[in-house]
Amino acid sequence: MPHHIRPATSVSDPLTSSPHLPEQDAILVTGGAGFIGSHTVVQLLSLGLRLVIVDNLCNSSEEALHRALELAGNKGELFFHKVDLLDGAALEKVFELYTFSACIHFAGLKAVGESSQIPIGYYQTNVTGTLNLLQLLQRYNCRNFIFSSSATVYGLPSSTDPIREDASLGALNPYGRTKQYIEEILRDIANSEPNQWNIIMLRYFNPVGAHESGRIGEDPNGIPNNLMPFVAQVAIGRRPVINVFGNDYETPDGTGVRDYIHIVDLARGHVAALNKIQSFSMGAHTSVHNSNGTKSLGCVPYNLGSGIGYSVMDMIESMSKAVGRQLPYRVIERRLGDVALCVADPTLSAHDLDWRAEKTLQDMCNDLWRWQIQNPNGYEARVATAASGTEEEDEEEGTLREDSDVASVASTSSASLPETSPSTPTPGELAPSVFASLPVTLLPIISTIAKPAPVMISAESLKAVTAATPLVKPVVATQVPVVSPAGSPARGATAC
Ligand SMILES: O=c1ccn([C@@H]2O[C@H](COP(=O)(O)OP(=O)(O)O[C@H]3O[C@H](CO)[C@H](O)[C@H](O)[C@H]3O)[C@@H](O)[C@H]2O)c(=O)[nH]1
């Protein structure tokens, strides 16, 4: 039975508020408990949508889903299945339970360094996992798909200009190549069934920050690879000093420049993409055609970035402002594979998706700090691990403590918390329940997909029921590199 996103009242609807779904349909969200996934879930729930989350929780916490539902004011519906995408049989059980109108695919592994050490694991998890998912989507006739791609697919920028979607691709590591290959696969699939697929590939630049409530945020495993989670852990006192990877780049202050984007802006980008897909799904019912004459969107990449570049020193300065004291840093050698600058040209997203990044750098830092100070060890489920620390972490901190080459001394005691602005979920239509007979609870969680009929359990018993599932970390993003003197954002960019 074909499923379509319910047409809005007219094609010219701005479609910015709430994508409407047929009454019995749901949106499948893979990796929905991860950093980008959970923030997107808040946006979608706030619109009253029905979501089915599939996540193996290897790098995420179900607690994020509980909090997401709270943040959405208990709007919408959320069903969670702890399933690994490599377990095709378990995944199919999920497809047997619901009718999906669209899928947002976040799940995957995302650590650049690790991907060079275990490339087979990365190709298997990211590429094979995606193929399993796509096979089922095709079999169950859902051809509306949003993919978490990454600016990493661009590889080494050929110039210092902001990067457009038509730039050449050339990922530099196995992680990036999994994203690039999946993009190619998606193009092939769209071409194989003309006028049927609506696929949007969102190329994330550098997502940072947290929900403004401080309730959900990034909770990396072990030592953070990315700049801002590391900075936040220095701010909270879990690590002694920020390492600045080189200050001899061709940038205004010599440190690397990137296009940082607030996680909530990024999450809104997924709603914008869903709206775009909805308009084409509508086209299937009407005489609306794409500009190239086709009735479907096909497969289109969009950059999700601000178009503004900030240096590492800009980030440290803004985070210091958020925290209320100068954070300690030291300059060390460049990190292998880093580029000087990488910034998005967000023109196409603004034009086609009616989406723009709205939040400021200070918003990103204030919100990140709020999350970090309210959740010093991340989500509750990880407290035990974080508190004991890994051997690697202890070793590193020991080394760093002896290092005197720091710009200032960390002191968490003077930490200040930025003012909290209450979350204001977008009002939206409450979707009817998939299972009308089931009581609506705070978080209807279906834990067992081994049975054909869903079993709803309480949030409290969730951990007991969600036994072991190996594999995959939920996704997150990616990025790439532009420039500005400290505190003054540069539109676009110049050197690489
Ligand atoms: O401890 C750190 C971490 C990072 N940096 C610097 O901070 C900037 C941002 O680094 P991130 O690691 O936060 O982000 P990247 O842009 O390097 O990495 C992103 O882009 C990569 C591809 O280029 C991958 O996609 C990766 O997953 C994604 O996070 C870079 O100039 C980097 O050199 C530091 O100085 N110190």
Coordinates of C-alpha atoms and ligand atoms in Angstrom, one line a residue:
M1 CA 0.0 0.0 0.0
P2 CA 1.5 3.3 -1.0
H3 CA 2.0 5.9 1.7
H4 CA 2.2 9.6 1.0
I5 CA 2.7 12.6 3.1
R6 CA -0.7 14.2 3.3
P7 CA -1.0 17.1 1.0
A8 CA -1.1 20.5 2.6
T9 CA -3.9 22.8 1.6
S10 CA -2.1 24.3 -1.3
V11 CA 1.2 23.9 -3.0
S12 CA 2.2 27.4 -2.1
D13 CA 1.9 26.7 1.6
P14 CA 5.0 27.9 3.2
L15 CA 5.2 24.4 4.8
T16 CA 7.3 25.7 7.6
S17 CA 5.2 24.9 10.5
S18 CA 4.0 21.3 10.5
P19 CA 4.5 18.6 7.9
H20 CA 1.2 16.7 8.0
L21 CA 1.1 13.0 7.7
P22 CA -1.7 10.6 6.9
E23 CA -3.4 9.6 10.0
Q24 CA -1.9 6.1 10.3
D25 CA 1.6 7.0 9.2
A26 CA 4.7 7.6 11.2
I27 CA 8.2 9.0 10.5
L28 CA 11.0 6.5 11.0
V29 CA 14.0 8.1 12.7
T30 CA 17.2 6.0 12.9
G31 CA 19.8 7.1 15.4
G32 CA 17.1 9.3 17.0
A33 CA 18.7 9.1 20.5
G34 CA 22.0 10.7 19.4
F35 CA 23.1 14.3 19.5
I36 CA 21.5 15.5 16.2
G37 CA 18.8 12.9 16.3
S38 CA 17.4 13.9 19.7
H39 CA 17.3 17.6 18.9
T40 CA 15.5 16.8 15.7
V41 CA 13.1 14.6 17.6
V42 CA 12.2 17.6 19.8
Q43 CA 11.3 19.6 16.7
L44 CA 9.3 16.9 15.1
L45 CA 7.4 16.0 18.3
S46 CA 6.6 19.6 18.9
L47 CA 4.8 19.5 15.6
G48 CA 2.6 16.7 16.9
L49 CA 4.2 14.1 14.7
R50 CA 4.3 10.4 15.3
L51 CA 7.9 9.1 15.4
V52 CA 9.3 5.6 15.5
I53 CA 12.9 5.7 16.7
V54 CA 15.3 2.9 15.9
D55 CA 18.7 3.1 17.7
N56 CA 21.1 0.6 19.0
L57 CA 22.2 3.0 21.8
C58 CA 25.9 2.2 21.2
N59 CA 26.8 5.9 21.5
S60 CA 23.6 7.4 22.9
S61 CA 21.1 7.2 25.7
E62 CA 17.4 6.4 25.8
E63 CA 17.3 9.2 28.4
A64 CA 17.7 11.6 25.6
L65 CA 14.4 10.4 24.2
H66 CA 12.6 10.8 27.5
R67 CA 13.9 14.4 27.8
A68 CA 13.1 15.1 24.2
L69 CA 9.5 14.2 24.8
E70 CA 9.4 16.5 27.9
L71 CA 10.9 19.3 25.9
A72 CA 8.2 18.9 23.2
G73 CA 5.6 19.4 25.9
N74 CA 4.5 15.8 25.5
K75 CA 3.2 16.5 22.1
G76 CA 3.3 14.0 19.3
E77 CA 4.1 10.3 19.8
L78 CA 7.3 8.5 20.2
F79 CA 7.9 4.7 19.9
F80 CA 11.4 3.4 20.5
H81 CA 12.9 0.2 19.3
K82 CA 16.5 -0.8 20.3
V83 CA 17.5 -2.3 17.0
D84 CA 20.7 -2.4 15.0
L85 CA 20.4 -1.6 11.3
L86 CA 22.6 -4.6 10.6
D87 CA 20.0 -6.9 12.0
G88 CA 17.8 -6.9 8.9
A89 CA 15.2 -9.3 10.4
A90 CA 14.7 -7.2 13.5
L91 CA 14.5 -4.1 11.4
E92 CA 11.8 -5.7 9.2
K93 CA 9.7 -6.4 12.3
V94 CA 9.6 -2.6 12.8
F95 CA 8.4 -2.1 9.3
E96 CA 5.7 -4.7 9.9
L97 CA 4.4 -2.7 12.8
Y98 CA 4.0 0.7 11.2
T99 CA 3.4 2.5 8.0
F100 CA 6.1 5.0 7.3
S101 CA 5.6 8.1 5.3
A102 CA 9.2 9.2 5.6
C103 CA 12.6 8.2 7.1
I104 CA 15.3 10.4 8.6
H105 CA 18.5 8.4 8.8
F106 CA 21.0 9.5 11.4
A107 CA 22.4 6.2 12.5
G108 CA 26.0 5.5 11.8
L109 CA 29.5 5.6 13.1
K110 CA 31.2 9.0 13.0
A111 CA 34.7 9.2 14.4
V112 CA 37.2 10.1 11.7
G113 CA 40.3 8.6 13.5
E114 CA 38.6 5.4 14.4
S115 CA 37.4 5.0 10.9
S116 CA 41.0 4.6 9.7
Q117 CA 41.6 1.9 12.3
I118 CA 38.5 -0.1 11.7
P119 CA 37.4 0.7 8.1
I120 CA 35.5 -2.6 7.7
G121 CA 33.4 -1.8 10.7
Y122 CA 32.7 1.7 9.3
Y123 CA 31.7 0.4 5.8
Q124 CA 29.7 -2.4 7.3
T125 CA 27.8 -0.2 9.8
N126 CA 27.3 2.9 7.7
V127 CA 27.0 1.5 4.2
T128 CA 25.5 -2.0 4.8
G129 CA 23.3 -0.6 7.5
T130 CA 22.0 2.0 5.1
L131 CA 21.5 -0.6 2.4
N132 CA 19.4 -2.7 4.8
L133 CA 17.3 0.3 5.6
L134 CA 16.8 1.3 1.9
Q135 CA 15.8 -2.2 0.9
L136 CA 13.1 -2.2 3.5
L137 CA 11.9 1.3 2.6
Q138 CA 11.6 0.2 -1.0
R139 CA 9.9 -3.0 -0.1
Y140 CA 7.4 -1.2 2.1
N141 CA 6.9 1.5 -0.4
C142 CA 8.3 4.5 1.5
R143 CA 10.4 6.6 -0.8
N144 CA 10.8 9.8 1.2
F145 CA 14.2 9.9 2.7
I146 CA 16.5 12.4 4.5
F147 CA 20.1 11.4 4.9
S148 CA 22.6 12.7 7.4
S149 CA 25.5 13.5 5.2
S150 CA 28.4 15.7 6.0
A151 CA 30.6 18.4 4.7
T152 CA 33.4 15.9 5.1
V153 CA 32.4 14.6 1.6
Y154 CA 34.0 17.7 0.1
G155 CA 37.4 16.7 1.3
L156 CA 40.1 19.3 0.7
P157 CA 38.3 22.5 -0.5
S158 CA 39.8 23.6 -3.8
S159 CA 39.6 27.3 -2.7
T160 CA 38.9 29.3 0.3
D161 CA 35.4 30.3 -1.0
P162 CA 32.4 29.1 0.8
I163 CA 31.6 25.6 -0.4
R164 CA 28.6 25.1 -2.7
E165 CA 26.8 21.8 -3.1
D166 CA 28.1 21.4 -6.7
A167 CA 31.7 21.4 -5.5
S168 CA 33.7 18.3 -6.3
L169 CA 33.6 15.5 -3.7
G170 CA 36.6 13.7 -2.3
A171 CA 36.4 12.5 1.2
L172 CA 39.7 12.0 2.9
N173 CA 39.1 9.2 5.3
P174 CA 36.9 6.0 5.6
Y175 CA 34.3 7.8 7.6
G176 CA 33.9 10.5 5.0
R177 CA 33.9 7.9 2.2
T178 CA 31.0 6.0 3.8
K179 CA 29.0 9.3 3.6
Q180 CA 30.2 9.9 0.0
Y181 CA 29.4 6.4 -1.1
I182 CA 26.0 6.4 0.5
E183 CA 25.3 9.7 -1.4
E184 CA 26.2 7.9 -4.7
I185 CA 24.0 4.9 -3.7
L186 CA 21.1 7.3 -3.1
R187 CA 21.6 8.9 -6.5
D188 CA 21.6 5.5 -8.2
I189 CA 18.4 4.5 -6.3
A190 CA 16.6 7.7 -7.2
N191 CA 17.6 7.3 -10.9
S192 CA 16.5 3.6 -10.9
E193 CA 12.9 4.6 -10.2
P194 CA 12.3 7.9 -11.8
N195 CA 9.6 10.1 -10.4
Q196 CA 9.3 8.0 -7.2
W197 CA 12.0 9.0 -4.7
N198 CA 12.3 12.2 -2.7
I199 CA 15.7 12.1 -1.2
I200 CA 17.4 15.0 0.6
M201 CA 21.1 14.6 1.6
L202 CA 21.9 17.1 4.3
R203 CA 25.6 18.0 4.5
Y204 CA 26.2 19.2 8.0
F205 CA 29.0 21.5 8.8
N206 CA 30.1 21.7 12.5
P207 CA 27.1 21.2 14.8
V208 CA 27.7 22.5 18.3
G209 CA 25.7 23.7 21.3
A210 CA 22.8 22.1 23.0
H211 CA 19.1 22.6 23.5
E212 CA 18.6 26.0 25.2
S213 CA 17.0 24.2 28.2
G214 CA 20.2 22.4 28.9
R215 CA 18.3 19.1 29.1
I216 CA 19.7 17.5 25.9
G217 CA 23.1 17.9 24.4
E218 CA 26.2 16.1 23.1
D219 CA 27.5 13.2 25.2
P220 CA 30.5 11.8 23.5
N221 CA 32.1 8.5 24.5
G222 CA 35.6 8.9 25.9
I223 CA 37.9 11.7 25.0
P224 CA 36.0 14.0 22.6
N225 CA 37.5 14.3 19.1
N226 CA 35.8 17.5 18.3
L227 CA 36.7 20.9 19.5
M228 CA 33.6 22.1 21.4
P229 CA 32.8 19.0 23.4
F230 CA 36.5 19.0 24.5
V231 CA 36.3 22.7 25.4
A232 CA 33.1 22.1 27.4
Q233 CA 34.8 19.3 29.4
V234 CA 37.8 21.6 30.1
A235 CA 35.3 24.2 31.3
I236 CA 33.6 21.8 33.7
G237 CA 37.0 20.5 35.0
R238 CA 37.0 17.1 33.5
R239 CA 40.1 17.9 31.5
P240 CA 42.8 20.4 32.3
V241 CA 43.5 22.3 29.1
I242 CA 42.3 22.8 25.6
N243 CA 44.8 21.8 22.9
V244 CA 44.8 24.2 19.9
F245 CA 45.9 22.2 16.9
G246 CA 48.2 24.7 15.2
N247 CA 48.2 28.5 15.0
D248 CA 50.2 28.8 11.7
Y249 CA 47.3 28.4 9.3
E250 CA 46.5 31.0 6.6
T251 CA 43.7 32.4 8.7
P252 CA 43.4 35.8 10.5
D253 CA 44.6 34.4 13.8
G254 CA 46.4 31.3 12.5
T255 CA 44.0 28.8 13.9
G256 CA 41.6 26.6 12.0
V257 CA 38.3 28.1 10.8
R258 CA 35.0 26.2 10.6
D259 CA 31.4 26.9 10.0
Y260 CA 29.8 26.1 13.4
I261 CA 26.1 25.7 13.5
H262 CA 23.8 25.6 16.5
I263 CA 22.3 22.1 16.9
V264 CA 18.8 23.5 17.2
D265 CA 19.3 25.3 13.8
L266 CA 20.5 22.1 12.4
A267 CA 17.5 20.2 13.8
R268 CA 15.2 22.8 12.2
G269 CA 16.9 22.0 8.9
H270 CA 15.4 18.6 9.0
V271 CA 11.9 19.9 9.4
A272 CA 12.6 22.2 6.4
A273 CA 13.8 19.2 4.4
L274 CA 10.7 17.2 5.5
N275 CA 8.5 20.1 4.3
K276 CA 10.3 20.1 1.0
I277 CA 9.7 16.4 0.6
Q278 CA 6.1 16.9 1.5
S279 CA 5.7 19.4 -1.3
F280 CA 6.9 16.8 -3.8
S281 CA 4.9 14.0 -2.2
M282 CA 2.0 16.3 -2.8
G283 CA 3.1 16.7 -6.4
A284 CA 2.5 13.0 -6.8
H285 CA -1.2 13.7 -6.2
T286 CA -1.4 16.8 -8.2
S287 CA -0.1 18.3 -11.3
V288 CA 2.8 19.9 -9.6
H289 CA 6.1 19.2 -11.2
N290 CA 9.7 19.9 -10.3
S291 CA 11.5 22.6 -12.2
N292 CA 13.1 19.9 -14.4
G293 CA 9.7 18.5 -15.2
T294 CA 9.8 15.5 -12.9
K295 CA 7.2 14.7 -10.4
S296 CA 9.6 13.8 -7.6
L297 CA 12.5 15.5 -6.0
G298 CA 14.9 12.8 -7.0
C299 CA 18.1 13.1 -4.9
V300 CA 19.4 16.5 -3.8
P301 CA 22.2 17.6 -1.5
Y302 CA 21.9 20.7 0.7
N303 CA 24.5 22.3 2.9
L304 CA 23.4 23.0 6.5
G305 CA 25.8 25.6 7.6
S306 CA 25.7 29.3 8.6
G307 CA 28.1 30.6 6.0
I308 CA 30.1 32.2 8.8
G309 CA 33.6 31.1 9.8
Y310 CA 35.0 31.2 13.3
S311 CA 38.5 30.3 14.4
V312 CA 39.5 28.0 17.2
M313 CA 40.4 31.1 19.2
D314 CA 37.0 32.6 18.5
M315 CA 35.4 29.5 20.0
I316 CA 37.6 29.5 23.1
E317 CA 36.9 33.2 23.6
S318 CA 33.1 32.8 23.3
M319 CA 33.1 29.8 25.5
S320 CA 35.2 31.7 28.1
K321 CA 32.6 34.4 28.0
A322 CA 29.8 31.9 28.5
V323 CA 31.6 30.3 31.4
G324 CA 32.6 33.6 33.0
R325 CA 36.4 33.1 33.1
Q326 CA 39.2 32.5 30.7
L327 CA 39.6 28.9 29.7
P328 CA 43.1 27.4 29.7
Y329 CA 44.6 26.5 26.3
R330 CA 47.9 25.6 24.8
V331 CA 48.9 25.6 21.2
I332 CA 50.3 22.3 20.0
E333 CA 51.1 20.9 16.5
R334 CA 48.6 20.7 13.7
R335 CA 46.3 17.7 13.6
L336 CA 46.9 15.5 10.6
G337 CA 44.3 15.9 7.9
D338 CA 43.0 19.3 9.1
V339 CA 42.3 22.0 6.6
A340 CA 42.7 25.7 7.4
L341 CA 39.2 26.7 6.7
C342 CA 35.9 25.2 5.7
V343 CA 32.7 27.2 5.4
A344 CA 29.3 26.5 3.8
D345 CA 27.6 28.4 1.1
P346 CA 24.1 28.1 2.5
T347 CA 22.4 29.9 -0.5
L348 CA 20.7 26.8 -1.9
S349 CA 19.2 25.7 1.5
A350 CA 17.9 29.3 2.0
H351 CA 16.3 29.3 -1.4
D352 CA 15.0 25.8 -1.7
L353 CA 14.3 24.9 1.9
D354 CA 13.5 28.4 3.2
W355 CA 16.0 27.6 6.0
R356 CA 18.7 29.7 7.6
A357 CA 20.9 29.3 10.7
E358 CA 19.5 31.9 13.2
K359 CA 21.4 31.4 16.4
T360 CA 24.6 33.2 17.2
L361 CA 28.0 31.9 18.3
Q362 CA 27.3 33.1 21.8
D363 CA 24.0 31.2 21.8
M364 CA 26.0 28.1 20.9
C365 CA 28.4 28.6 23.7
N366 CA 25.8 29.6 26.3
D367 CA 23.6 26.6 25.5
L368 CA 26.6 24.2 25.5
W369 CA 27.7 25.5 28.8
R370 CA 24.2 25.2 30.3
W371 CA 24.0 21.6 29.1
Q372 CA 27.5 20.8 30.4
I373 CA 27.0 22.3 33.8
Q374 CA 23.6 20.7 34.3
N375 CA 24.9 17.4 33.1
P376 CA 28.6 17.3 34.0
N377 CA 28.8 13.6 33.1
G378 CA 26.4 13.6 30.3
Y379 CA 23.2 11.5 30.5
E380 CA 22.6 9.6 33.7
A381 CA 23.1 6.2 32.2
R382 CA 26.7 7.0 31.5
V383 CA 27.5 8.5 34.9
A384 CA 29.2 5.4 36.3
T385 CA 31.5 5.1 33.3
A386 CA 32.3 8.8 33.2
A387 CA 33.0 9.0 36.9
S388 CA 35.5 6.1 36.8
G389 CA 37.1 7.4 33.7
T390 CA 39.0 5.2 31.2
E391 CA 42.6 4.3 31.4
E392 CA 43.2 6.4 28.3
E393 CA 41.5 9.4 29.9
D394 CA 43.4 9.1 33.2
E395 CA 46.6 8.8 31.4
E396 CA 46.0 11.8 29.3
E397 CA 44.9 14.0 32.1
G398 CA 48.0 13.0 34.1
T399 CA 50.2 14.1 31.3
L400 CA 48.5 17.3 30.8
R401 CA 48.5 18.2 34.5
E402 CA 52.3 18.3 34.3
D403 CA 52.3 20.6 31.3
S404 CA 52.9 24.2 32.2
D405 CA 52.4 25.6 28.8
V406 CA 48.9 26.7 29.4
A407 CA 47.3 30.1 28.9
S408 CA 45.6 30.2 32.2
V409 CA 44.5 28.0 35.0
A410 CA 41.2 26.2 35.1
S411 CA 38.9 26.8 38.0
T412 CA 35.5 25.4 37.9
S413 CA 34.5 27.0 41.1
S414 CA 33.9 30.4 39.5
A415 CA 31.8 28.9 36.8
S416 CA 28.7 30.9 36.0
L417 CA 25.5 29.6 34.3
P418 CA 24.0 31.6 31.5
E419 CA 20.4 32.7 32.0
T420 CA 18.0 30.0 30.8
S421 CA 15.4 30.9 28.3
P422 CA 12.5 28.6 28.4
S423 CA 12.0 26.3 25.5
T424 CA 9.1 27.3 23.3
P425 CA 8.0 24.4 21.2
T426 CA 6.3 25.2 17.9
P427 CA 2.6 24.5 18.2
G428 CA 1.5 21.8 15.9
E429 CA -1.3 19.3 15.2
L430 CA -1.4 16.3 17.5
A431 CA -1.2 13.2 15.3
P432 CA -3.7 10.5 16.2
S433 CA -2.3 7.4 17.8
V434 CA -1.0 4.6 15.7
F435 CA -2.4 2.2 18.2
A436 CA -5.6 3.7 19.3
S437 CA -6.1 1.0 21.9
L438 CA -2.9 1.7 23.7
P439 CA -2.9 4.1 26.6
V440 CA -1.0 7.3 25.9
T441 CA 1.8 7.6 28.4
L442 CA 4.6 10.0 28.6
L443 CA 6.7 7.9 26.4
P444 CA 5.1 5.0 24.7
I445 CA 7.9 2.6 24.3
I446 CA 7.7 -0.5 22.3
S447 CA 10.6 -2.6 23.3
T448 CA 10.1 -5.9 21.7
I449 CA 10.1 -6.3 18.1
A450 CA 10.6 -10.1 18.2
K451 CA 6.8 -10.3 18.5
P452 CA 4.5 -9.2 15.7
A453 CA 2.4 -7.2 18.1
P454 CA 3.9 -4.3 19.9
V455 CA 4.4 -4.5 23.6
M456 CA 4.3 -1.2 25.5
I457 CA 6.4 -1.0 28.6
S458 CA 7.0 1.7 31.1
A459 CA 9.9 4.1 30.9
E460 CA 11.1 2.7 34.2
S461 CA 11.4 -0.8 32.9
L462 CA 13.0 0.2 29.7
K463 CA 16.5 -0.6 30.7
A464 CA 15.6 -4.1 31.8
V465 CA 13.9 -4.9 28.5
T466 CA 16.3 -3.3 26.1
A467 CA 18.8 -6.0 26.4
A468 CA 22.0 -6.1 24.4
T469 CA 22.3 -4.9 20.9
P470 CA 25.8 -4.7 19.5
L471 CA 27.1 -2.3 17.0
V472 CA 26.6 1.1 15.7
K473 CA 27.0 4.4 17.3
P474 CA 24.3 6.8 16.4
V475 CA 25.4 9.4 14.1
V476 CA 26.2 12.8 14.2
A477 CA 27.6 15.0 12.0
T478 CA 30.4 16.2 10.3
Q479 CA 32.0 19.1 9.0
V480 CA 34.5 21.0 7.5
P481 CA 36.1 24.3 7.6
V482 CA 36.3 29.7 7.2
V483 CA 37.8 32.7 8.8
S484 CA 37.4 35.7 11.0
P485 CA 39.3 37.8 13.4
A486 CA 38.3 36.9 16.9
G487 CA 34.8 38.0 17.6
S488 CA 34.1 39.2 14.1
P489 CA 32.5 36.6 11.9
A490 CA 33.6 36.5 8.3
R491 CA 31.0 35.7 5.7
G492 CA 32.3 33.2 3.3
A493 CA 36.0 32.7 3.5
T494 CA 39.3 33.1 2.0
A495 CA 42.2 30.7 2.4
C496 CA 42.8 27.1 2.9
Ligands
LIG1 O1 40.9 19.5 20.5 C1 40.8 20.1 19.5 C2 39.8 19.7 18.5 C3 39.8 20.5 17.3 N1 40.6 21.5 17.1 C4 40.5 22.3 15.9 O2 39.1 22.8 15.9 C5 38.6 22.9 14.6 C6 37.4 22.0 14.5 O3 37.7 20.7 14.7 P1 36.6 19.5 15.0 O4 37.3 18.3 15.2 O5 35.6 20.0 16.0 O6 35.9 19.5 13.6 P2 36.4 19.2 12.2 O7 35.9 20.3 11.3 O8 37.9 19.0 12.1 O9 35.9 17.8 11.9 C7 34.7 17.7 11.2 O10 35.1 17.5 9.9 C8 35.7 16.3 9.6 C9 36.1 16.3 8.2 O11 36.9 17.3 7.8 C10 34.8 15.2 10.1 O12 33.7 15.2 9.3 C11 34.5 15.3 11.5 O13 33.6 14.3 11.9 C12 33.9 16.6 11.8 O14 33.8 16.7 13.2 C13 39.8 22.4 13.7 O15 40.4 23.5 13.2 C14 40.7 21.6 14.6 O16 42.0 21.6 14.2 C15 41.5 21.9 18.1 O17 42.2 22.9 17.9 N2 41.6 21.2 19.2

